[in-house]
Short mmCIF file of C-alpha atoms and ligand atoms in Angstrom, two decimals:
data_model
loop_
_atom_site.label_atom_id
_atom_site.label_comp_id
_atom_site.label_asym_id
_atom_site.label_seq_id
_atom_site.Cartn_x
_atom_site.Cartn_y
_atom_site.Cartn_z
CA UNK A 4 37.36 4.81 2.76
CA UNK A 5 38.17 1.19 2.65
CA UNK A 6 37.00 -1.65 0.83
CA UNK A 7 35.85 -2.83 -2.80
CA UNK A 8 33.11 -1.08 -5.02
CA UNK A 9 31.07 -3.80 -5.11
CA UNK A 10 31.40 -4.50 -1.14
CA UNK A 11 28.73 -6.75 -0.69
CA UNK A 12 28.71 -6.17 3.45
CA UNK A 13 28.47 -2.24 2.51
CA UNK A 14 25.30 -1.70 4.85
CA UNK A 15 25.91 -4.49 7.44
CA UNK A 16 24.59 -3.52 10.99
CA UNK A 17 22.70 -1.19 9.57
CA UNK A 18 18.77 -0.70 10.11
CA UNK A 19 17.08 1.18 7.32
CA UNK A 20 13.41 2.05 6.83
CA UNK A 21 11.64 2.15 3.37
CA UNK A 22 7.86 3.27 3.31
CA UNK A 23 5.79 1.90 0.88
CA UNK A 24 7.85 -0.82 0.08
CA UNK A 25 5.44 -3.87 -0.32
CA UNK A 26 5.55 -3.86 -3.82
CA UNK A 27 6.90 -1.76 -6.67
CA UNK A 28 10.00 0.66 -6.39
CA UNK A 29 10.08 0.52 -2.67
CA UNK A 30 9.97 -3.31 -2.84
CA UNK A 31 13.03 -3.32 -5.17
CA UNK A 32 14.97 -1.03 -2.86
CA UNK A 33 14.31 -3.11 0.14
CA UNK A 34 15.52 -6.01 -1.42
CA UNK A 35 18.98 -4.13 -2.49
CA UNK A 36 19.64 -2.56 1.18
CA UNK A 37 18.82 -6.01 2.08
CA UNK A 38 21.57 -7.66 -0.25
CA UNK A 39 24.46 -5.16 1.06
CA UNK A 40 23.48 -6.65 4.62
CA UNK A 41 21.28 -4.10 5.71
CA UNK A 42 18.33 -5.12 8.10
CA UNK A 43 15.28 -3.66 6.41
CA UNK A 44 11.79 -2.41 8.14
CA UNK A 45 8.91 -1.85 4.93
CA UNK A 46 5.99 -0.14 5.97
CA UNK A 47 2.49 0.51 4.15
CA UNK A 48 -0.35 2.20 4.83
CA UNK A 49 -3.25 -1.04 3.89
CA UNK A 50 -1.04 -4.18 2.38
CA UNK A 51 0.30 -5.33 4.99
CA UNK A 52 0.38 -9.03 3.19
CA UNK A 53 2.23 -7.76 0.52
CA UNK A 54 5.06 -5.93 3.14
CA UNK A 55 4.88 -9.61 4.90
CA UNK A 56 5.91 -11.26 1.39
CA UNK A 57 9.04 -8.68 1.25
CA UNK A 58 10.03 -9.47 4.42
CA UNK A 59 10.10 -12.71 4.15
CA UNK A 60 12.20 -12.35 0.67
CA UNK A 61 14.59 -10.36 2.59
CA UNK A 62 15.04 -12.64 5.72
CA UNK A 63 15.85 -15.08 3.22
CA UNK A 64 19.27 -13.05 2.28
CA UNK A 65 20.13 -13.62 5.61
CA UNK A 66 19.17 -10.06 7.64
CA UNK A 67 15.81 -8.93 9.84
CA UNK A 68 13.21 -7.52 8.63
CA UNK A 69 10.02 -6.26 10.04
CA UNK A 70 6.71 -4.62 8.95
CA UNK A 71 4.21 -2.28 9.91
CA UNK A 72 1.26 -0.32 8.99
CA UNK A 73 1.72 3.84 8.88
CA UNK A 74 0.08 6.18 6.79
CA UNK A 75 2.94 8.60 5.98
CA UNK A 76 0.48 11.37 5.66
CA UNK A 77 -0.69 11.04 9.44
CA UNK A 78 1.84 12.63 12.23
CA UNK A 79 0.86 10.23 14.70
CA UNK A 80 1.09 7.08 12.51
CA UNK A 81 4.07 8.42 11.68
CA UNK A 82 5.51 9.21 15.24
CA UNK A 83 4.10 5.65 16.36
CA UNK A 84 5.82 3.79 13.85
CA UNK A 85 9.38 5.35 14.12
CA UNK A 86 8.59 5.23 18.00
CA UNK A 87 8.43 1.47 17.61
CA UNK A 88 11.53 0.74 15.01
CA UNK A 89 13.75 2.75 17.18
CA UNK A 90 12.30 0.52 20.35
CA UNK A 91 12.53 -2.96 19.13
CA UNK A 92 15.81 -1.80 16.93
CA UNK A 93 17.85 0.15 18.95
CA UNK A 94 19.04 2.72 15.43
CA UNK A 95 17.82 4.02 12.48
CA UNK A 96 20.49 4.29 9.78
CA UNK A 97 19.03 5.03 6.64
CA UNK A 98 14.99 5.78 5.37
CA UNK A 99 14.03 5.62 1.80
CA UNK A 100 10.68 8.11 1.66
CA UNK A 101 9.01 6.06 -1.29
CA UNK A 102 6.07 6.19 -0.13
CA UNK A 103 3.37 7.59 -2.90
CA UNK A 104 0.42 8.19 -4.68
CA UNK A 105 -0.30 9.42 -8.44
CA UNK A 106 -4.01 10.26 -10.25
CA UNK A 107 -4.49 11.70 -13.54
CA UNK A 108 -6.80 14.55 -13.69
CA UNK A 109 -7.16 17.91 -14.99
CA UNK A 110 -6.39 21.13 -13.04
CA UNK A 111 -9.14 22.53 -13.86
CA UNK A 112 -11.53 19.83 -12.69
CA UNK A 113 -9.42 19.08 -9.70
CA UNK A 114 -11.28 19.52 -6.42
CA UNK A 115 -9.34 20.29 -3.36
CA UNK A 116 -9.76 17.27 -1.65
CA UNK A 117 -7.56 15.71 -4.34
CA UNK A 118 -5.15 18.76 -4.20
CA UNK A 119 -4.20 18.38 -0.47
CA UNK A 120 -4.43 14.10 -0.14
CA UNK A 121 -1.48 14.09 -3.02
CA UNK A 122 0.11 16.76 -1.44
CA UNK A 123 -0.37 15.30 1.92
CA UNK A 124 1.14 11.67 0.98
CA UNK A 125 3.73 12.90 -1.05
CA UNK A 126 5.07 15.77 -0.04
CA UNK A 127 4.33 16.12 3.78
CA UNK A 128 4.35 12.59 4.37
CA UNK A 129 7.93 12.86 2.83
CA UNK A 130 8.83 15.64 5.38
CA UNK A 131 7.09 14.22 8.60
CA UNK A 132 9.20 10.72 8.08
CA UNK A 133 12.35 13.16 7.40
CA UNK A 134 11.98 14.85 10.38
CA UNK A 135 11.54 11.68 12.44
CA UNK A 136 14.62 10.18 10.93
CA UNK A 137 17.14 13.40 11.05
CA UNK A 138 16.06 13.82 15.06
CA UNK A 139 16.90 10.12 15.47
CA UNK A 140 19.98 10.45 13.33
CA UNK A 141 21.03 13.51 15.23
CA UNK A 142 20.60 12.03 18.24
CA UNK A 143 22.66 9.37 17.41
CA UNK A 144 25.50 11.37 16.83
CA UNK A 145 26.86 8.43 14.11
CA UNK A 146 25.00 10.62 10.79
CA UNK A 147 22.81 8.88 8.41
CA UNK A 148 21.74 8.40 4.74
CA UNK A 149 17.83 9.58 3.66
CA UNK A 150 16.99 8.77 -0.03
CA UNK A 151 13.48 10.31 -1.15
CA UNK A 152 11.75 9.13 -4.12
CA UNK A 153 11.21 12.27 -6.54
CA UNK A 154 9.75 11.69 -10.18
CA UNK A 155 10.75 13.43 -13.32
CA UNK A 156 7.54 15.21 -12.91
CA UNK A 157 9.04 17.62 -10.61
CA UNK A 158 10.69 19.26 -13.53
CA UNK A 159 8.95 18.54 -17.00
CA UNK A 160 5.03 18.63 -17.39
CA UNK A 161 4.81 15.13 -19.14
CA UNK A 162 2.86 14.43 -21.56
CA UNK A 163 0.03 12.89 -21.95
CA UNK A 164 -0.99 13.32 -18.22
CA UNK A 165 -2.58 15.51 -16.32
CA UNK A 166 -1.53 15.73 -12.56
CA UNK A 167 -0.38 19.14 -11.40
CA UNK A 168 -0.68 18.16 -7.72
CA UNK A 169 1.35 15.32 -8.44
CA UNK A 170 4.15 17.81 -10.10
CA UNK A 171 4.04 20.27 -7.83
CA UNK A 172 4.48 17.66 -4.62
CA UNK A 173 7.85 16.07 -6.43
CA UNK A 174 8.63 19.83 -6.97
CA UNK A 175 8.74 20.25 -3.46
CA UNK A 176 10.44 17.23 -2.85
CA UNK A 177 13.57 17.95 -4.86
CA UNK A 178 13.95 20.99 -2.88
CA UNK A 179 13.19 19.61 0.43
CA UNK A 180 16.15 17.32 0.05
CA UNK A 181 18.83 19.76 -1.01
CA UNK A 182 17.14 22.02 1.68
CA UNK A 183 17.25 19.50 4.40
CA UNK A 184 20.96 18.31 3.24
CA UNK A 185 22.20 21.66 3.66
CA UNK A 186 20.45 21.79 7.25
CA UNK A 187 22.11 18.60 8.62
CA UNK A 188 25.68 18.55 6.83
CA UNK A 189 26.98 18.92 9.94
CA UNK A 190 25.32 15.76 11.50
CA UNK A 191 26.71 13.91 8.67
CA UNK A 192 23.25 13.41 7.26
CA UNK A 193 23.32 12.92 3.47
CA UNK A 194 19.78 13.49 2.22
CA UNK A 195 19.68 12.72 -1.62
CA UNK A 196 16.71 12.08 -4.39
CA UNK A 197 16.17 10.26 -6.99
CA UNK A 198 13.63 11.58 -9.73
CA UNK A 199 13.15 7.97 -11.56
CA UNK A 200 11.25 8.63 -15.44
CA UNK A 201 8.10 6.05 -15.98
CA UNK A 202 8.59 2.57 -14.34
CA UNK A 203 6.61 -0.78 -14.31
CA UNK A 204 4.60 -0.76 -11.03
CA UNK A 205 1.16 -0.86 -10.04
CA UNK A 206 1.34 3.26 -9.85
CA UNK A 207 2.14 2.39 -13.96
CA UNK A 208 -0.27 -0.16 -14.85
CA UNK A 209 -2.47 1.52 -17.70
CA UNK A 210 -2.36 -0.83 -20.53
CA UNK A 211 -3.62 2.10 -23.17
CA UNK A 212 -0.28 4.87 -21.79
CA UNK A 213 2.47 2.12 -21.66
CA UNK A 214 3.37 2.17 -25.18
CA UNK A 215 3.29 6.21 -25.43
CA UNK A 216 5.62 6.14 -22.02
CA UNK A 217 8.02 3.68 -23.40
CA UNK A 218 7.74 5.81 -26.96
CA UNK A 219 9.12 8.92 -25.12
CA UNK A 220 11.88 7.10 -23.49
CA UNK A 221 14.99 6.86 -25.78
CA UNK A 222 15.36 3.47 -24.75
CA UNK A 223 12.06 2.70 -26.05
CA UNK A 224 10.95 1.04 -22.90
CA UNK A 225 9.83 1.55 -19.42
CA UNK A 226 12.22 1.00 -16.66
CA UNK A 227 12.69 -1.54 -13.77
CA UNK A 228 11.63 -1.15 -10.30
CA UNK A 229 15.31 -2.94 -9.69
CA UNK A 230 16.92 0.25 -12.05
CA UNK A 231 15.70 2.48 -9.47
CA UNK A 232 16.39 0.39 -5.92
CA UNK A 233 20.10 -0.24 -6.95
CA UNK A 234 20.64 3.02 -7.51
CA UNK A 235 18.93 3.94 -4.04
CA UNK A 236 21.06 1.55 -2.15
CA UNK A 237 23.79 2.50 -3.86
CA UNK A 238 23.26 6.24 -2.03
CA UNK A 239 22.81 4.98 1.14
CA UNK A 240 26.72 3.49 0.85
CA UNK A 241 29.83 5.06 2.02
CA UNK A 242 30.66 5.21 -1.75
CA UNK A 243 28.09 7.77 -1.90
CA UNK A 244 30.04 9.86 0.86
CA UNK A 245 30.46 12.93 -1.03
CA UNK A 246 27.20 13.18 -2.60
CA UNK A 247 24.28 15.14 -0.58
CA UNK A 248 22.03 17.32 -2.06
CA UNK A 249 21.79 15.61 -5.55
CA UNK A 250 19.13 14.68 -7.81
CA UNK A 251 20.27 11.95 -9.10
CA UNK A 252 16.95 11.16 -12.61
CA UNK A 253 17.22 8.00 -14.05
CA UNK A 254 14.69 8.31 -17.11
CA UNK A 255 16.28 5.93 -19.80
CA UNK A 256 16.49 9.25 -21.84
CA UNK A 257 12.74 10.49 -20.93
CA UNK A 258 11.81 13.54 -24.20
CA UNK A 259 8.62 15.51 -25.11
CA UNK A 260 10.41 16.38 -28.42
CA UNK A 261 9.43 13.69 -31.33
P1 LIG B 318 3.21 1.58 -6.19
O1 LIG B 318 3.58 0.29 -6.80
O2 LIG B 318 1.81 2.05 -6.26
O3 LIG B 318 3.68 1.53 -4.65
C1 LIG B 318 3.38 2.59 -3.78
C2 LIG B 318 3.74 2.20 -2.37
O4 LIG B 318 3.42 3.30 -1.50
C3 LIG B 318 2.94 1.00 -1.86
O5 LIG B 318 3.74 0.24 -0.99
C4 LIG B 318 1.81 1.66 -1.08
O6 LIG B 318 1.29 0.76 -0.11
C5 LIG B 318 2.55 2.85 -0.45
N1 LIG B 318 1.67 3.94 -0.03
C6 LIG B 318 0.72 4.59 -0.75
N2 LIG B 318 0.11 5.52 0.01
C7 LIG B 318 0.70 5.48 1.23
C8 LIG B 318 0.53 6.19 2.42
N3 LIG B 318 -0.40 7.16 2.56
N4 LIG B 318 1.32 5.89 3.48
C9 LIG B 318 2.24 4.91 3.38
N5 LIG B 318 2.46 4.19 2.28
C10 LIG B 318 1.69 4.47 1.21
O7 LIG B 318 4.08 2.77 -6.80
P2 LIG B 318 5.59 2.89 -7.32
O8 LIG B 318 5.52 3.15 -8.76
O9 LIG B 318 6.44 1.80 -6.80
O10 LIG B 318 5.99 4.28 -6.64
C11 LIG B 318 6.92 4.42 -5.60
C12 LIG B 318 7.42 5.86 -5.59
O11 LIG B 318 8.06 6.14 -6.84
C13 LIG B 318 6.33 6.92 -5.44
O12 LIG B 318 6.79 7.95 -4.62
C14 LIG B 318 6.12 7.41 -6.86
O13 LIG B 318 5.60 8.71 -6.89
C15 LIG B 318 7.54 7.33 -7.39
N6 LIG B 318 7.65 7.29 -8.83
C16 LIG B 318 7.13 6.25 -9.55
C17 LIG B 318 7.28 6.24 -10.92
C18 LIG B 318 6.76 5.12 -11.79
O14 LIG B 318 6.81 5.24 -13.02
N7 LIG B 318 6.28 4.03 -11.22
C19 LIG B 318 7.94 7.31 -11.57
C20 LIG B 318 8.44 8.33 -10.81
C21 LIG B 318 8.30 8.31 -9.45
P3 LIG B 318 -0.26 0.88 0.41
O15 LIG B 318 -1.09 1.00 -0.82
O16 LIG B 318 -0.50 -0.33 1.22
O17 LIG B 318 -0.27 2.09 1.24
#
């Protein structure tokens, strides 16, 4: 492999899709494909306003952008939307499967209604946009880099919330990845996560839990949406050749134990 480590033409050419990136962590990895000289399509399943303001933040680094509305929970919204990237594209290089929904409440209160919809975003919504990409990227013949967007959840029952459907969807995330990287090695697919500890988005917004989060971070505070994106564009690179399979948590030192 040629070139610098901080190559700032590292994605140039190439098309990437990251769902649910109008705001938040998705909108902070959009913007970092987008400053290696990727062309970057956000979707979202109702702010479409919000995606517009993205795209317009990342046209203004000099590379396209698009949006569009898809419900990563629904096969056909799904279908339709990779349908229409791939049309009015011509590739799909890399996806980011940020996409995702949290609520607190207690398993034994939980109906199942709110079981299967945080399943369904999360977790399936995760594999139908997978499954769209790696039979593109196959395809293709030319391989590809998918990064999903895990939590910390999906291996320690943090405290002090309650959201086992929540847990057990990044659960199946982590293992999706290393699944589906094992699965498409051979295409030269690198399917990675990254399990980012409590962050400052809208997901993160109770006033009355931010202090205990950033308490049970070592670093005493919550972390960036930008900590997370570089790190997610950074995967999608050919400096993240060898790595497939990997959980890659970035928690700022995340502990139960006080
Ligand atoms: P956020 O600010 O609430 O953003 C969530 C994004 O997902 C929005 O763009 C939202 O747009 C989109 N979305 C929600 N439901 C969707 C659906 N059914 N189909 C398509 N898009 C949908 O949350 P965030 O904190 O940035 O979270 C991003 C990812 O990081 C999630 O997977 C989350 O689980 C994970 N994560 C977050 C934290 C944290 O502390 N913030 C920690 C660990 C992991 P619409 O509302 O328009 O659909």
């Amino acid at each position: 492999m040629n070139g610098r480590f901080t190559d700032l033409c590292a994605l140039k050419n190439c098309n990437a899709i990251v769902t649910g990136g109008s705001r938040g962590i998705g909108r902070a990895a959009a913007l970092s494909l987008a400053s290696l000289g990727a062309n970057v399509v956000i979707t979202s399943s109702q702010s479409d306003l919000e995606a517009k303001e993205v795209a317009k933040e990342i046209e203004a680094l000099g590379v396209k952008s698009a949006t569009f509305l898809c419900d990563v929970s629904e096969p056909s919204s799904v279908r339709d939307m990779f349908y229409q990237v791939k049309r009015q594209w011509g590739s799909i290089d890399i996806l980011v499967n940020n996409a995702g929904i949290a609520e607190v409440t207690r398993a034994e209160d939980m109906t199942l209604e709110q079981w299967k919809r945080v399943i369904d975003v999360n977790l399936t919504g995760t594999f139908l946009c997978c499954q769209a990409a790696g039979r593109e990227m196959i395809e293709q013949g030319k391989g590809g880099s998918i990064i999903n967007v895990g939590s910390i959840c999906a291996s320690i029952a943090v405290k002090p919330d309650h959201h086992c459907h929540y847990d057990a969807a990044k659960g199946g995330v982590v293992m999706l990845t290393k699944t589906l990287a094992a699965e498409w090695a051979k295409h030269n697919i690198r399917v990675n996560v990254v399990s980012p500890g409590y962050v400052k988005t809208k997901m993160t917004e109770s006033e009355q839990h931010r202090p205990i989060w950033s308490e049970l971070t070592a670093l005493g505070r919550m972390g960036e949406p930008e900590e997370i994106g570089s790190m997610i564009a950074f995967l999608a690179t050919k400096h993240a050749g060898f790595m497939t399979g990997s959980n890659i948590v970035i928690d700022g030192g995340y502990t139960t134990i006080k």
